[in-house]
CSV table of C-alpha atoms in Angstrom, one decimal:
chain,number,residue,atom,x,y,z
A,571,MET,CA,89.3,154.4,68.8
A,572,THR,CA,92.5,156.0,67.7
A,573,LEU,CA,92.2,159.2,65.7
A,574,PHE,CA,95.1,159.9,63.3
A,575,GLY,CA,95.7,163.3,61.9
A,576,LEU,CA,97.7,162.7,58.8
A,577,VAL,CA,99.7,165.8,57.8
A,578,ARG,CA,101.7,166.1,54.6
A,579,HIS,CA,105.1,167.7,55.3
A,580,GLY,CA,105.8,171.3,54.2
A,581,GLN,CA,107.2,172.2,50.8
A,582,THR,CA,110.7,171.3,49.7
A,583,GLU,CA,112.7,172.6,46.7
A,584,PHE,CA,112.0,169.3,44.9
A,585,ASN,CA,108.3,170.0,45.4
A,586,ARG,CA,108.7,173.6,44.1
A,587,GLN,CA,110.6,172.4,41.0
A,588,GLY,CA,108.3,169.6,40.2
A,589,LEU,CA,110.7,166.8,40.9
A,590,PHE,CA,110.0,163.3,42.2
A,591,GLN,CA,111.6,163.0,45.7
A,592,GLY,CA,110.2,159.9,47.3
A,593,VAL,CA,112.8,158.4,49.6
A,594,SER,CA,115.3,161.2,48.8
A,595,ASP,CA,115.9,163.0,52.0
A,596,VAL,CA,115.2,166.6,50.9
A,597,PRO,CA,114.8,169.3,53.6
A,598,LEU,CA,112.0,171.8,54.0
A,599,ASN,CA,112.5,175.2,52.4
A,600,ASP,CA,111.3,178.4,54.0
A,601,THR,CA,107.9,178.1,52.5
A,602,GLY,CA,107.6,174.6,53.9
A,603,ARG,CA,108.5,175.8,57.4
A,604,GLU,CA,105.8,178.5,57.2
A,605,GLN,CA,103.3,175.8,56.0
A,606,ALA,CA,104.2,173.7,59.1
A,607,HIS,CA,103.6,176.7,61.4
A,608,ARG,CA,100.2,177.2,59.8
A,609,ALA,CA,99.2,173.5,59.4
A,610,LEU,CA,96.5,173.5,62.1
A,611,ASP,CA,95.4,177.1,61.9
A,612,ALA,CA,92.1,176.7,59.9
A,613,LEU,CA,91.0,173.5,61.6
A,614,PRO,CA,88.7,172.8,64.5
A,615,PRO,CA,90.8,172.4,67.7
A,616,ILE,CA,91.6,168.9,68.7
A,617,ALA,CA,93.5,167.8,71.8
A,618,TRP,CA,96.4,166.0,70.2
A,619,ASP,CA,98.2,163.6,72.5
A,620,ALA,CA,101.4,163.2,70.5
A,621,ALA,CA,103.0,163.8,67.2
A,622,LEU,CA,105.0,161.3,65.2
A,623,SER,CA,106.6,161.3,61.8
A,624,SER,CA,108.4,159.4,59.1
A,625,THR,CA,112.2,159.3,59.4
A,626,LEU,CA,112.8,161.6,56.5
A,627,SER,CA,113.9,165.1,57.6
A,628,ARG,CA,111.2,167.0,55.8
A,629,ALA,CA,108.5,165.1,57.7
A,630,GLU,CA,110.3,165.2,61.1
A,631,GLU,CA,111.0,168.9,60.9
A,632,THR,CA,107.4,169.6,60.0
A,633,ALA,CA,106.2,167.4,63.0
A,634,ARG,CA,108.6,169.1,65.4
A,635,ILE,CA,107.5,172.6,64.3
A,636,ILE,CA,103.8,171.7,64.8
A,637,ALA,CA,104.6,170.0,68.1
A,638,GLU,CA,106.4,173.0,69.5
A,639,ASP,CA,103.8,175.5,68.2
A,640,HIS,CA,100.9,173.6,69.8
A,641,ALA,CA,102.6,172.1,72.9
A,642,ILE,CA,102.2,168.5,71.6
A,643,PRO,CA,104.7,165.9,72.7
A,644,PHE,CA,106.9,164.7,69.9
A,645,ALA,CA,106.9,160.9,70.2
A,646,GLY,CA,109.5,159.9,67.5
A,647,THR,CA,109.7,158.6,64.0
A,648,ASP,CA,108.8,155.4,62.1
A,649,ALA,CA,110.6,154.3,59.0
A,650,ARG,CA,107.4,152.6,57.7
A,651,LEU,CA,105.9,156.0,57.1
A,652,VAL,CA,108.5,157.2,54.6
A,653,GLU,CA,107.4,158.1,51.1
A,654,ILE,CA,107.2,155.7,48.2
A,655,ASP,CA,110.5,154.9,46.5
A,656,TRP,CA,110.1,156.2,43.0
A,657,GLY,CA,113.2,154.3,41.8
A,658,ALA,CA,114.7,155.7,38.6
A,659,ALA,CA,112.4,158.7,38.8
A,660,GLU,CA,113.9,160.1,42.1
A,661,GLY,CA,115.2,163.6,41.6
A,662,ASN,CA,113.9,163.9,38.0
A,663,PRO,CA,111.1,166.1,36.5
A,664,VAL,CA,107.7,164.7,36.9
A,665,GLY,CA,106.5,165.4,33.3
A,666,GLU,CA,109.7,164.1,31.7
A,667,MET,CA,109.6,160.8,33.6
A,668,GLU,CA,105.9,160.3,33.0
A,669,ASP,CA,106.4,160.8,29.3
A,670,ARG,CA,109.2,158.2,29.4
A,671,TYR,CA,107.4,155.7,31.6
A,672,PRO,CA,103.6,155.8,31.2
A,673,GLY,CA,101.7,154.7,34.2
A,674,ARG,CA,104.7,155.6,36.4
A,675,THR,CA,106.3,152.2,35.6
A,676,PHE,CA,109.7,153.6,36.7
A,677,PRO,CA,112.5,150.9,37.0
A,678,GLY,CA,113.1,150.2,40.7
A,679,ARG,CA,109.8,151.8,41.9
A,680,GLU,CA,108.2,150.4,45.0
A,681,THR,CA,104.9,148.8,44.5
A,682,THR,CA,101.6,150.4,45.4
A,683,GLN,CA,100.8,147.4,47.7
A,684,SER,CA,104.1,147.7,49.5
A,685,VAL,CA,103.3,151.3,50.4
A,686,ILE,CA,99.8,150.6,51.7
A,687,ASP,CA,100.9,147.5,53.6
A,688,ARG,CA,103.7,149.2,55.5
A,689,ALA,CA,101.6,152.3,56.2
A,690,THR,CA,98.7,150.2,57.6
A,691,ALA,CA,101.2,148.1,59.6
A,692,ALA,CA,102.6,151.2,61.2
A,693,LEU,CA,99.2,152.6,62.1
A,694,ASP,CA,98.0,149.2,63.4
A,695,GLU,CA,100.9,149.1,65.8
A,696,ILE,CA,100.6,152.7,66.9
A,697,ALA,CA,96.9,152.3,67.5
A,698,SER,CA,97.5,149.2,69.6
A,699,GLN,CA,100.2,151.0,71.6
A,700,ARG,CA,98.2,154.2,72.1
A,701,PRO,CA,94.5,153.2,72.3
A,702,ASP,CA,91.9,156.1,72.6
A,703,GLN,CA,94.5,158.8,71.7
A,704,ASN,CA,94.5,161.5,69.1
A,705,LEU,CA,97.8,161.3,67.2
A,706,LEU,CA,99.3,163.6,64.5
A,707,ILE,CA,101.3,161.6,61.9
A,708,VAL,CA,103.4,163.7,59.6
A,709,ALA,CA,104.2,161.8,56.4
A,710,HIS,CA,104.1,162.2,52.7
A,711,GLY,CA,101.7,163.0,49.9
A,712,THR,CA,101.7,159.7,48.0
A,713,LEU,CA,101.7,157.5,51.1
A,714,ILE,CA,98.8,159.5,52.7
A,715,ARG,CA,96.9,159.5,49.4
A,716,LEU,CA,97.3,155.8,48.8
A,717,LEU,CA,96.3,155.0,52.4
A,718,LEU,CA,93.2,157.1,52.2
A,719,SER,CA,92.3,155.7,48.8
A,720,GLY,CA,92.7,152.2,50.1
A,721,VAL,CA,90.1,152.9,52.8
A,722,THR,CA,87.7,154.9,50.7
A,723,GLY,CA,88.2,153.1,47.3
A,724,GLU,CA,88.3,156.6,45.7
A,725,HIS,CA,90.9,158.0,43.3
A,726,LEU,CA,92.1,161.1,45.0
A,727,PRO,CA,93.9,164.2,43.8
A,728,SER,CA,97.3,165.2,45.1
A,729,ILE,CA,97.5,166.0,48.8
A,730,PRO,CA,98.8,169.6,49.2
A,731,ASN,CA,101.8,170.3,51.4
A,732,GLY,CA,100.9,171.2,55.0
A,733,THR,CA,97.3,169.9,55.0
A,734,LEU,CA,95.7,167.5,57.4
A,735,SER,CA,93.5,164.5,56.7
A,736,GLN,CA,91.7,162.5,59.4
A,737,LEU,CA,91.5,158.7,59.8
A,738,GLU,CA,89.9,156.8,62.7
A,739,VAL,CA,90.8,153.2,63.6
A,740,VAL,CA,88.7,151.1,65.9
A,741,THR,CA,90.2,147.8,66.8
A,742,GLY,CA,88.0,144.9,67.9
A,743,PRO,CA,88.8,141.3,68.8
A,744,GLU,CA,88.4,140.1,65.2
A,745,GLN,CA,87.8,143.2,63.1
A,746,GLU,CA,89.1,146.7,62.6
A,747,THR,CA,87.0,149.6,61.3
A,748,TRP,CA,88.9,152.3,59.4
A,749,THR,CA,87.0,155.6,58.7
A,750,VAL,CA,88.1,158.6,56.7
A,751,SER,CA,86.4,161.9,57.7
A,752,MET,CA,88.6,164.6,56.2
A,753,VAL,CA,90.9,164.8,53.2
A,754,ALA,CA,93.4,167.7,52.9
A,755,GLY,CA,91.5,169.9,55.3
A,756,GLU,CA,88.1,169.2,53.7
A,757,GLU,CA,85.5,167.4,55.8
A,758,LEU,CA,83.5,164.8,54.1
A,759,ALA,CA,80.8,162.2,54.9
A,760,PRO,CA,82.6,159.4,56.7
A,761,ARG,CA,83.9,156.6,54.4
A,762,THR,CA,84.2,153.4,56.4
A,763,ARG,CA,85.7,150.0,55.8
A,764,THR,CA,85.6,147.1,58.2
A,765,VAL,CA,88.4,144.4,57.7
A,766,PRO,CA,89.5,141.3,59.5
A,767,ARG,CA,92.3,142.0,62.0
A,768,ASP,CA,94.5,139.3,60.6
A,769,GLY,CA,93.6,140.1,57.0
A,770,THR,CA,96.6,140.5,54.6
A,771,PRO,CA,96.5,142.8,52.8
A,772,ARG,CA,94.1,145.2,54.6
A,773,PHE,CA,93.5,147.2,51.5
A,774,THR,CA,94.3,146.9,47.8
A,775,LEU,CA,94.5,149.4,45.0
A,776,PRO,CA,95.1,149.2,41.2
A,777,ASP,CA,98.2,150.9,40.0
A,778,HIS,CA,96.4,153.8,38.3
A,779,HIS,CA,96.1,155.3,41.8
A,780,LEU,CA,99.9,156.0,41.7
A,781,ARG,CA,99.1,159.1,39.6
A,782,PRO,CA,96.9,161.6,41.4
A,783,LEU,CA,93.5,162.3,40.0
A,784,GLY,CA,93.6,165.5,37.8
A,785,LEU,CA,97.4,165.8,38.0
A,786,GLU,CA,98.5,169.3,37.1
A,787,PRO,CA,101.4,168.8,37.6
A,788,ALA,CA,102.3,166.2,40.3
A,789,ARG,CA,104.2,167.3,43.4
A,790,ASP,CA,104.3,164.0,45.2
């Protein structure tokens, strides 16, 4: 079993201003750095074996802060963990773009399935390389939310900056079991899905999951 602690990066100025940032490489602001320092404070202690992140600077800096604060080895980055590409919405106000493109049908936007597929591929590979380890993965709000929704089948609200969710992956000869036990720092009764190891795609979601449940306003 591999335990993944999925942390959303700290706040950026795009987050603060309510802009879509996606694959735009926007750095942490001072609030985001403080959130990174506090990310594990209110959680039960876990012996994390390593920390990894997406290649975007806001995620990598968050991971490096957490790793240094808690004496966790930083094990590098993975481009498959970057945020969804919002296409024409990148850098624009959330409300304005949602009014213009209902359902987040932005020109050039990455598909929901593409995000889930690359996220699960990354975790599959990391789990096979690091069996029986506890791994912190610092990534992004929409990617984490879609991955968790893929496993649970639930429409989830926005994942706040600097919060941790937990996902366990158990790999067998023919099947994998994925279990979500925490979302954004809140423990919940485990939600489990068992899927074929060679199944493609592992999880599917309708596009309405692109917009967080109860959006007020979005900060993904």
